[in-house]
CSV table of C-alpha atoms in Angstrom, one decimal:
chain,number,residue,atom,x,y,z
A,1,MET,CA,-30.8,-2.4,-26.6
A,2,ASN,CA,-29.3,-5.6,-25.2
A,3,PHE,CA,-25.9,-5.1,-23.5
A,4,ILE,CA,-24.0,-8.1,-22.2
A,5,PHE,CA,-21.6,-7.0,-19.4
A,6,ILE,CA,-18.8,-9.5,-18.8
A,7,SER,CA,-17.6,-9.8,-15.2
A,8,PRO,CA,-19.7,-6.9,-13.9
A,9,GLN,CA,-18.7,-7.6,-10.2
A,10,PHE,CA,-15.0,-6.8,-10.6
A,11,PRO,CA,-13.8,-4.2,-9.7
A,12,HIS,CA,-16.6,-3.9,-7.2
A,13,THR,CA,-17.4,-0.3,-8.4
A,14,TYR,CA,-18.3,-1.5,-11.9
A,15,TRP,CA,-21.9,-2.1,-10.8
A,16,GLN,CA,-22.2,1.7,-11.5
A,17,PHE,CA,-21.6,1.1,-15.3
A,18,CYS,CA,-24.6,-1.3,-15.2
A,19,ARG,CA,-26.8,1.0,-13.1
A,20,LYS,CA,-26.3,3.9,-15.5
A,21,LEU,CA,-27.0,1.7,-18.5
A,22,LYS,CA,-30.2,0.5,-16.9
A,23,ASP,CA,-31.2,4.1,-16.1
A,24,ASN,CA,-30.8,4.8,-19.8
A,25,GLY,CA,-33.3,2.1,-20.7
A,26,VAL,CA,-30.7,-0.5,-21.6
A,27,ASN,CA,-31.3,-4.2,-21.0
A,28,VAL,CA,-28.2,-5.2,-19.0
A,29,LEU,CA,-27.3,-8.9,-19.0
A,30,GLY,CA,-24.4,-10.1,-16.8
A,31,ILE,CA,-22.1,-13.1,-17.3
A,32,ALA,CA,-19.4,-14.1,-14.7
A,33,ASP,CA,-18.3,-17.0,-12.5
A,34,ALA,CA,-19.2,-15.5,-9.2
A,35,PRO,CA,-22.2,-17.0,-7.3
A,36,TYR,CA,-25.3,-14.8,-7.7
A,37,GLU,CA,-25.7,-14.5,-3.9
A,38,SER,CA,-22.2,-13.0,-3.7
A,39,LEU,CA,-23.1,-10.0,-5.9
A,40,ARG,CA,-23.7,-6.7,-4.2
A,41,GLN,CA,-27.4,-5.7,-4.1
A,42,GLU,CA,-26.8,-2.6,-6.3
A,43,LEU,CA,-25.5,-4.9,-9.1
A,44,LYS,CA,-28.4,-7.3,-8.8
A,45,ASP,CA,-30.8,-4.5,-9.1
A,46,SER,CA,-29.1,-3.3,-12.2
A,47,LEU,CA,-29.2,-6.5,-14.1
A,48,THR,CA,-32.1,-7.9,-16.1
A,49,GLU,CA,-30.5,-11.4,-15.9
A,50,TYR,CA,-27.3,-12.9,-14.6
A,51,TYR,CA,-25.8,-16.0,-16.2
A,52,ARG,CA,-23.2,-17.8,-14.1
A,53,VAL,CA,-20.5,-19.9,-15.8
A,54,GLU,CA,-18.1,-22.2,-13.9
A,55,ASN,CA,-15.0,-21.0,-15.6
A,56,MET,CA,-14.7,-17.8,-17.5
A,57,GLU,CA,-11.5,-19.0,-19.1
A,58,CYS,CA,-13.4,-21.7,-20.9
A,59,TYR,CA,-14.6,-20.1,-24.2
A,60,ASP,CA,-17.2,-22.8,-24.8
A,61,GLN,CA,-18.9,-21.9,-21.6
A,62,MET,CA,-18.8,-18.2,-22.4
A,63,PHE,CA,-20.1,-18.8,-26.0
A,64,LYS,CA,-23.0,-20.9,-24.6
A,65,ALA,CA,-23.9,-18.1,-22.1
A,66,VAL,CA,-24.0,-15.5,-24.9
A,67,ALA,CA,-26.0,-17.9,-27.1
A,68,PHE,CA,-28.6,-18.5,-24.4
A,69,LEU,CA,-29.0,-14.7,-23.7
A,70,SER,CA,-29.3,-14.0,-27.4
A,71,TYR,CA,-31.9,-16.7,-27.8
A,72,LYS,CA,-33.9,-15.4,-24.8
A,73,TYR,CA,-33.6,-11.6,-25.4
A,74,GLY,CA,-32.9,-11.2,-29.1
A,75,LYS,CA,-30.0,-9.7,-31.0
A,76,ILE,CA,-27.1,-8.6,-28.7
A,77,ASP,CA,-26.0,-5.0,-29.4
A,78,TRP,CA,-23.0,-4.7,-27.1
A,79,ILE,CA,-20.6,-7.1,-25.4
A,80,GLU,CA,-18.1,-5.4,-23.0
A,81,SER,CA,-16.2,-6.0,-19.8
A,82,ASN,CA,-14.2,-2.8,-19.5
A,83,ASN,CA,-11.5,-5.1,-18.1
A,84,GLU,CA,-8.0,-5.6,-19.6
A,85,TYR,CA,-7.9,-9.3,-18.8
A,86,TRP,CA,-11.0,-10.1,-20.9
A,87,LEU,CA,-10.5,-7.8,-23.9
A,88,GLU,CA,-9.4,-10.6,-26.2
A,89,GLN,CA,-12.3,-12.8,-25.2
A,90,ASP,CA,-14.7,-9.9,-25.5
A,91,ALA,CA,-13.5,-9.3,-29.1
A,92,ARG,CA,-13.9,-13.0,-30.0
A,93,LEU,CA,-17.4,-13.1,-28.6
A,94,ARG,CA,-18.3,-9.9,-30.6
A,95,THR,CA,-16.9,-11.4,-33.8
A,96,ASP,CA,-18.7,-14.8,-33.4
A,97,PHE,CA,-22.0,-13.1,-32.6
A,98,ASN,CA,-21.7,-10.3,-35.1
A,99,VAL,CA,-21.7,-7.5,-32.5
A,100,THR,CA,-20.2,-4.6,-34.3
A,101,THR,CA,-20.1,-1.9,-31.6
A,102,GLY,CA,-16.7,-2.9,-30.3
A,103,ILE,CA,-13.2,-4.2,-31.3
A,104,GLN,CA,-13.2,-7.4,-33.4
A,105,SER,CA,-10.8,-10.3,-33.3
A,106,ASP,CA,-8.8,-9.1,-36.3
A,107,ARG,CA,-7.9,-5.9,-34.5
A,108,ILE,CA,-7.1,-7.2,-31.1
A,109,GLY,CA,-3.4,-7.5,-31.7
A,110,PHE,CA,-3.0,-3.8,-32.1
A,111,ILE,CA,-4.3,-3.2,-28.6
A,112,LYS,CA,-2.9,-6.2,-26.8
A,113,GLU,CA,0.6,-6.6,-28.2
A,114,LYS,CA,3.1,-3.8,-27.5
A,115,SER,CA,5.0,-4.6,-30.7
A,116,GLU,CA,1.9,-4.0,-32.8
A,117,MET,CA,1.1,-0.8,-30.9
A,118,LYS,CA,4.5,0.4,-31.8
A,119,LYS,CA,3.8,0.1,-35.5
A,120,ILE,CA,0.7,2.2,-35.2
A,121,TYR,CA,2.6,4.9,-33.4
A,122,GLN,CA,5.4,5.0,-35.9
A,123,ASP,CA,3.1,4.8,-39.0
A,124,ASN,CA,1.2,7.9,-37.7
A,125,GLY,CA,4.2,10.0,-36.6
A,126,ILE,CA,3.4,9.8,-32.9
A,127,PRO,CA,6.7,10.0,-30.9
A,128,THR,CA,7.5,6.8,-29.1
A,129,ALA,CA,10.6,4.9,-27.7
A,130,ARG,CA,12.4,2.5,-30.0
A,131,GLN,CA,11.7,-1.2,-29.6
A,132,GLN,CA,13.1,-4.6,-30.6
A,133,LYS,CA,11.4,-8.0,-30.5
A,134,VAL,CA,13.3,-10.6,-28.5
A,135,SER,CA,12.2,-13.2,-31.1
A,136,GLU,CA,14.6,-11.5,-33.6
A,137,GLY,CA,17.5,-13.0,-31.6
A,138,LEU,CA,20.4,-12.0,-29.3
A,139,ASP,CA,22.5,-10.5,-32.0
A,140,ALA,CA,19.7,-8.2,-33.2
A,141,SER,CA,19.1,-7.1,-29.5
A,142,LEU,CA,22.8,-6.5,-29.0
A,143,LYS,CA,22.8,-4.2,-32.0
A,144,PHE,CA,19.6,-2.5,-30.9
A,145,CYS,CA,21.1,-1.8,-27.4
A,146,GLY,CA,24.3,-0.5,-29.1
A,147,LYS,CA,22.2,2.1,-30.9
A,148,CYS,CA,19.9,3.1,-27.9
A,149,GLY,CA,22.4,2.7,-25.1
A,150,TYR,CA,21.9,1.0,-21.7
A,151,PRO,CA,19.8,0.7,-19.7
A,152,VAL,CA,16.9,-0.8,-21.7
A,153,ILE,CA,13.6,-2.2,-20.5
A,154,ALA,CA,12.5,-5.8,-21.3
A,155,LYS,CA,8.8,-6.5,-20.9
A,156,PRO,CA,6.2,-9.0,-22.1
A,157,ASP,CA,4.7,-8.2,-25.5
A,158,VAL,CA,1.3,-8.9,-23.9
A,159,GLY,CA,0.9,-7.9,-20.3
A,160,VAL,CA,-0.8,-5.6,-17.8
A,161,GLY,CA,1.1,-3.1,-15.6
A,162,ALA,CA,4.7,-3.9,-14.8
A,163,GLY,CA,4.4,-7.6,-14.3
A,164,GLY,CA,7.4,-9.5,-15.7
A,165,THR,CA,9.3,-6.3,-16.6
A,166,HIS,CA,13.1,-6.1,-16.2
A,167,LYS,CA,15.6,-3.2,-16.4
A,168,ILE,CA,18.8,-4.4,-18.2
A,169,HIS,CA,21.9,-2.3,-17.4
A,170,ASP,CA,24.6,-3.9,-19.6
A,171,GLU,CA,25.5,-6.5,-22.1
A,172,GLN,CA,26.0,-9.2,-19.5
A,173,GLU,CA,22.5,-8.7,-18.1
A,174,LEU,CA,21.1,-8.8,-21.6
A,175,ARG,CA,22.8,-12.2,-22.2
A,176,THR,CA,21.5,-13.5,-18.9
A,177,PHE,CA,18.0,-12.3,-19.7
A,178,PHE,CA,18.1,-14.2,-23.0
A,179,LYS,CA,19.0,-17.4,-21.3
A,180,SER,CA,15.7,-17.3,-19.4
A,181,TYR,CA,13.3,-15.3,-21.5
A,182,ALA,CA,14.3,-15.7,-25.2
A,183,ASP,CA,10.9,-17.3,-26.1
A,184,GLY,CA,9.7,-14.7,-28.5
A,185,LYS,CA,7.1,-13.2,-26.1
A,186,TYR,CA,9.2,-10.2,-24.9
A,187,VAL,CA,10.2,-6.9,-26.4
A,188,ILE,CA,13.2,-4.7,-25.5
A,189,GLU,CA,12.6,-1.0,-25.4
A,190,GLU,CA,14.6,2.2,-25.2
A,191,PHE,CA,14.7,3.5,-21.6
A,192,VAL,CA,12.8,6.8,-21.3
A,193,THR,CA,12.4,8.7,-18.0
A,194,GLY,CA,9.7,11.0,-16.8
A,195,GLU,CA,6.2,11.1,-15.3
A,196,ILE,CA,3.6,8.8,-16.8
A,197,CYS,CA,0.6,10.8,-17.7
A,198,SER,CA,-2.5,9.0,-18.9
A,199,TYR,CA,-5.1,10.4,-21.3
A,200,ASP,CA,-8.3,9.0,-19.9
A,201,ALA,CA,-11.2,9.7,-22.3
A,202,ILE,CA,-14.6,8.5,-23.4
A,203,ILE,CA,-14.8,8.2,-27.2
A,204,ASN,CA,-18.1,8.2,-29.1
A,205,ASN,CA,-19.1,6.3,-32.2
A,206,LEU,CA,-17.5,9.0,-34.4
A,207,GLY,CA,-14.1,8.6,-32.7
A,208,GLU,CA,-14.5,11.9,-30.9
A,209,ALA,CA,-13.6,12.5,-27.2
A,210,ILE,CA,-16.7,13.5,-25.3
A,211,PHE,CA,-14.8,13.5,-22.0
A,212,GLU,CA,-11.1,13.9,-21.3
A,213,SER,CA,-9.0,13.9,-18.1
A,214,MET,CA,-5.3,13.4,-17.1
A,215,THR,CA,-4.0,11.1,-14.4
A,216,VAL,CA,-0.3,11.4,-13.3
A,217,TRP,CA,1.5,8.2,-12.2
A,218,PRO,CA,4.9,7.7,-10.7
A,219,PRO,CA,7.9,7.4,-13.1
A,220,SER,CA,8.4,3.7,-12.5
A,221,ILE,CA,5.5,1.4,-11.8
A,222,MET,CA,8.0,-1.4,-12.4
A,223,ASP,CA,10.0,-0.4,-9.3
A,224,ILE,CA,6.9,-0.1,-7.2
A,225,VAL,CA,5.8,-3.6,-8.1
A,226,ASN,CA,9.3,-5.3,-8.0
A,227,LYS,CA,10.7,-3.5,-5.0
A,228,LYS,CA,7.4,-3.2,-3.1
A,229,LEU,CA,7.5,0.5,-2.8
A,230,ASP,CA,4.6,2.7,-1.7
A,231,LEU,CA,2.3,4.0,-4.4
A,232,SER,CA,0.8,7.4,-4.9
A,233,TYR,CA,-0.8,9.0,-8.0
A,234,TYR,CA,-3.4,11.6,-8.7
A,235,VAL,CA,-6.0,12.9,-11.1
A,236,ALA,CA,-5.1,16.4,-12.2
A,237,LYS,CA,-7.5,19.4,-12.1
A,238,GLU,CA,-7.2,19.9,-15.8
A,239,ILE,CA,-5.6,18.3,-18.9
A,240,PRO,CA,-2.8,20.1,-20.7
A,241,GLU,CA,-3.5,21.0,-24.3
A,242,PRO,CA,-0.5,19.1,-25.6
A,243,LEU,CA,-1.7,15.9,-23.9
A,244,SER,CA,-5.2,16.4,-25.3
A,245,VAL,CA,-3.8,16.8,-28.8
A,246,ILE,CA,-1.5,13.8,-28.7
A,247,GLY,CA,-4.3,11.8,-27.0
A,248,ARG,CA,-6.8,12.6,-29.8
A,249,GLU,CA,-4.1,11.8,-32.4
A,250,THR,CA,-3.6,8.4,-30.8
A,251,VAL,CA,-7.3,7.7,-30.7
A,252,LYS,CA,-7.5,8.5,-34.4
A,253,ALA,CA,-4.5,6.4,-35.3
A,254,PHE,CA,-5.9,3.4,-33.6
A,255,GLY,CA,-9.4,3.9,-35.0
A,256,VAL,CA,-11.0,4.0,-31.5
A,257,VAL,CA,-14.8,4.3,-31.3
A,258,ASN,CA,-17.3,3.5,-28.5
A,259,ARG,CA,-14.8,3.1,-25.7
A,260,PHE,CA,-13.5,4.3,-22.4
A,261,VAL,CA,-9.7,4.5,-23.0
A,262,HIS,CA,-6.6,4.8,-20.9
A,263,LEU,CA,-3.7,5.9,-23.1
A,264,GLU,CA,-0.2,6.2,-21.4
A,265,PHE,CA,2.5,8.7,-22.2
A,266,PHE,CA,5.8,9.8,-20.7
A,267,ARG,CA,6.2,13.5,-19.9
A,268,LEU,CA,9.9,13.8,-20.6
A,269,ASP,CA,12.1,15.0,-17.7
A,270,LYS,CA,15.0,15.6,-20.1
A,271,ALA,CA,15.4,16.2,-23.8
A,272,ARG,CA,15.9,13.0,-25.9
A,273,LYS,CA,17.0,12.9,-29.5
A,274,ASN,CA,14.2,12.0,-31.9
A,275,LEU,CA,11.6,12.1,-29.1
A,276,GLY,CA,11.3,15.6,-27.8
A,277,ASP,CA,12.2,18.3,-25.3
A,278,VAL,CA,11.6,18.4,-21.5
A,279,GLY,CA,7.9,18.4,-20.9
A,280,ASP,CA,6.9,16.8,-24.2
A,281,PHE,CA,4.7,13.8,-24.3
A,282,VAL,CA,5.9,10.4,-25.7
A,283,ALA,CA,3.6,7.5,-26.3
A,284,LEU,CA,4.1,4.5,-24.0
A,285,GLU,CA,1.1,2.2,-24.6
A,286,VAL,CA,-2.7,2.1,-25.2
A,287,ASN,CA,-5.2,0.5,-23.0
A,288,MET,CA,-8.7,0.2,-24.4
A,289,ARG,CA,-10.5,0.2,-21.1
A,290,PRO,CA,-10.8,2.5,-18.1
A,291,ALA,CA,-7.8,3.1,-15.9
A,292,GLY,CA,-7.4,0.4,-13.3
A,293,GLY,CA,-8.4,0.2,-9.7
A,294,TYR,CA,-10.6,3.1,-8.4
A,295,THR,CA,-9.3,5.6,-10.9
A,296,PRO,CA,-12.7,6.2,-12.5
A,297,ASP,CA,-14.1,7.2,-9.1
A,298,MET,CA,-11.1,9.5,-8.6
A,299,ILE,CA,-11.8,11.1,-12.0
A,300,ASN,CA,-15.4,11.7,-10.7
A,301,PHE,CA,-14.1,13.3,-7.5
A,302,ALA,CA,-11.5,15.5,-9.3
A,303,HIS,CA,-14.0,16.9,-11.8
A,304,SER,CA,-17.3,16.7,-9.8
A,305,THR,CA,-18.8,14.5,-12.5
A,306,ASP,CA,-19.9,10.9,-13.2
A,307,VAL,CA,-17.9,9.1,-15.8
A,308,TYR,CA,-20.1,6.0,-15.3
A,309,LYS,CA,-23.0,8.0,-16.6
A,310,ILE,CA,-21.0,9.7,-19.4
A,311,TRP,CA,-19.9,6.2,-20.6
A,312,ALA,CA,-23.5,4.9,-20.4
A,313,ASP,CA,-24.8,7.9,-22.2
A,314,MET,CA,-22.2,7.3,-25.0
A,315,VAL,CA,-23.5,3.8,-25.3
A,316,ALA,CA,-27.2,4.7,-25.4
A,317,PHE,CA,-27.1,8.1,-27.1
A,318,GLY,CA,-23.7,8.8,-28.5
A,319,LYS,CA,-23.2,11.9,-26.3
A,320,SER,CA,-23.7,13.1,-22.8
A,321,LYS,CA,-24.8,16.3,-21.2
A,322,LEU,CA,-22.4,15.6,-18.3
A,323,ALA,CA,-19.3,15.4,-20.6
A,324,LYS,CA,-16.5,17.9,-20.1
A,325,SER,CA,-13.5,18.4,-22.3
A,326,SER,CA,-10.9,21.0,-23.2
A,327,GLN,CA,-12.6,21.1,-26.6
A,328,HIS,CA,-15.8,23.1,-27.0
A,329,ASP,CA,-18.7,21.5,-28.9
A,330,ALA,CA,-22.2,22.8,-28.1
A,331,GLY,CA,-23.7,19.7,-29.6
A,332,ASN,CA,-22.1,17.5,-27.0
A,333,ALA,CA,-22.3,20.1,-24.3
A,334,LEU,CA,-18.5,20.2,-23.9
A,335,SER,CA,-17.1,23.1,-21.9
A,336,THR,CA,-13.7,24.6,-21.3
A,337,ALA,CA,-14.7,25.5,-17.7
A,338,TRP,CA,-14.6,22.7,-15.2
A,339,GLN,CA,-16.4,23.7,-12.0
A,340,ASP,CA,-15.4,22.5,-8.6
A,341,GLU,CA,-12.2,20.8,-9.8
A,342,TYR,CA,-9.7,19.2,-7.4
A,343,PHE,CA,-6.5,17.2,-7.3
A,344,CYS,CA,-7.8,13.7,-6.4
A,345,VAL,CA,-4.9,12.0,-4.7
A,346,PHE,CA,-4.4,8.3,-3.9
A,347,ALA,CA,-1.7,7.1,-1.5
A,348,SER,CA,-1.4,3.6,-0.2
A,349,ARG,CA,0.6,1.7,2.4
A,350,ARG,CA,2.0,-1.8,2.6
A,351,ASP,CA,1.6,-4.0,5.7
A,352,ILE,CA,5.3,-4.9,5.6
A,353,TYR,CA,6.3,-1.4,6.7
A,354,GLU,CA,6.0,0.8,9.9
A,355,TYR,CA,4.9,4.3,9.3
A,356,VAL,CA,5.3,7.5,11.4
A,357,HIS,CA,1.6,8.5,11.4
A,358,SER,CA,-1.1,6.0,12.4
A,359,HIS,CA,-4.2,5.2,10.6
A,360,GLU,CA,-6.2,7.2,13.1
A,361,GLU,CA,-3.9,10.3,12.7
A,362,ILE,CA,-4.4,10.2,8.9
A,363,LEU,CA,-8.2,10.1,9.4
A,364,GLU,CA,-8.1,12.9,12.0
A,365,ARG,CA,-6.0,15.2,9.7
A,366,TYR,CA,-7.6,14.4,6.4
A,367,GLY,CA,-11.1,13.1,7.3
A,368,GLY,CA,-12.8,16.2,5.9
A,369,SER,CA,-11.1,15.7,2.5
A,370,MET,CA,-11.3,11.9,2.5
A,371,VAL,CA,-13.4,10.4,-0.3
A,372,MET,CA,-12.2,6.7,-0.1
A,373,CYS,CA,-10.5,4.7,2.6
A,374,GLU,CA,-10.3,1.0,2.5
A,375,ARG,CA,-8.3,-2.2,2.2
A,376,MET,CA,-7.2,-3.1,-1.3
A,377,PRO,CA,-8.4,-6.4,-2.8
A,378,GLU,CA,-5.6,-9.0,-2.6
A,379,ILE,CA,-5.5,-9.3,-6.4
A,380,LEU,CA,-4.6,-5.6,-6.6
A,381,SER,CA,-2.3,-5.3,-3.6
A,382,GLY,CA,1.0,-6.2,-5.4
A,383,ALA,CA,0.8,-3.0,-7.4
A,384,MET,CA,-1.4,-0.8,-5.3
A,385,GLY,CA,-0.6,-1.7,-1.7
A,386,ASN,CA,-2.8,-3.0,1.2
A,387,GLN,CA,-4.4,0.1,2.7
A,388,MET,CA,-5.4,3.0,0.6
A,389,TYR,CA,-6.4,6.6,1.3
A,390,THR,CA,-7.9,8.9,-1.3
A,391,VAL,CA,-8.5,12.6,-0.8
A,392,LYS,CA,-9.5,15.6,-2.9
A,393,LEU,CA,-7.5,18.8,-2.4
A,394,LYS,CA,-7.4,22.2,-4.0
A,395,LYS,CA,-3.7,23.0,-4.1
A,396,GLU,CA,-0.7,21.3,-5.5
A,397,GLU,CA,1.3,21.7,-2.2
A,398,GLU,CA,-1.5,20.1,-0.3
A,399,LYS,CA,-1.3,17.1,-2.6
A,400,ASP,CA,2.4,16.7,-1.9
A,401,GLU,CA,2.0,17.1,1.8
A,402,PHE,CA,-0.7,14.5,1.9
A,403,ILE,CA,1.5,11.9,0.2
A,404,ARG,CA,4.4,12.7,2.5
A,405,PHE,CA,2.2,12.4,5.6
A,406,VAL,CA,0.9,9.0,4.6
A,407,HIS,CA,4.2,7.5,3.4
A,408,GLU,CA,6.6,8.8,6.0
A,409,LYS,CA,8.3,5.7,7.6
A,410,LYS,CA,9.8,5.2,11.0
């Protein structure tokens, strides 16, 4: 099997996807713009060949790279980056080279454009906030806001995280927004509050989840980015059955196969007409790749497992003996009992603030529970802070105390 891994060096933990593929007998071929000598040794050891392009944004260069590797190694079976930024290009390369194991160009709109996602949710009866395209004009948006009520959220139709997102509180702010952003590339959405809970799962070629987990995020990533607030989030010990059910329904609705997915839902903090009661899950958006940053590693720490291997097993064999899920399936070795489960908790700091407890005090108090401690890459620091600490803890109250200890300011 020939697997082309696009940009395998970023995030730096992604070398583990390549290593597990190689361990399964897969021929792993890397394409990126980083100099070969800059790659970490573990990644070099996992690749059969590395093809460097000058500019990954240039499709001609990427096409030529795939064509060369195809000529040298034969038919390409997989092309994948597991990275949001390259999903559209991944799909185009698959389509042009007839690689059928992943999303094709004619389906990319449903996973990149929030307005197209919304149609899938609505057509399949999955509860989701109401939405309006800015391209339909100011009058249509005024009418929409009259039905939903203020505030509303305006966000790019295609975008990652909270970049470019605005909270609009009244008609005057809506009119001001239209003067700057009425270019047809935004959507306006009903404002929904609650925790963001992600359904993180590995889906096999039959569209079945062979692994499931839940990550709980703060209610407003937008405020964290725009107001430069501290970030904390955690991977839960177990996944609630309602989230598992709506996650699988979403996987089926979008026709997902052969992927690691990160599907986001609101867990309502108050009842909302036509959406649900307190505690119900409401669809936010789909992401057809692993959760960002170091979340895959956090999932491993929370469940004492290896999602890199489970994913690589899915690619090579369609199942994995390591897979764990709330669904029992002897054929895939799924189990209702997760052994050695923890809350894996991430808390980060920003260099612009002064904190009560020093770096050394954090290490002294939580060193025995610490699983990651490092500076965040600059490209991720806007959303995730500058210095991160990640621990695994047994009790919910320990989780809350850790976050308080790291974030307490002078």
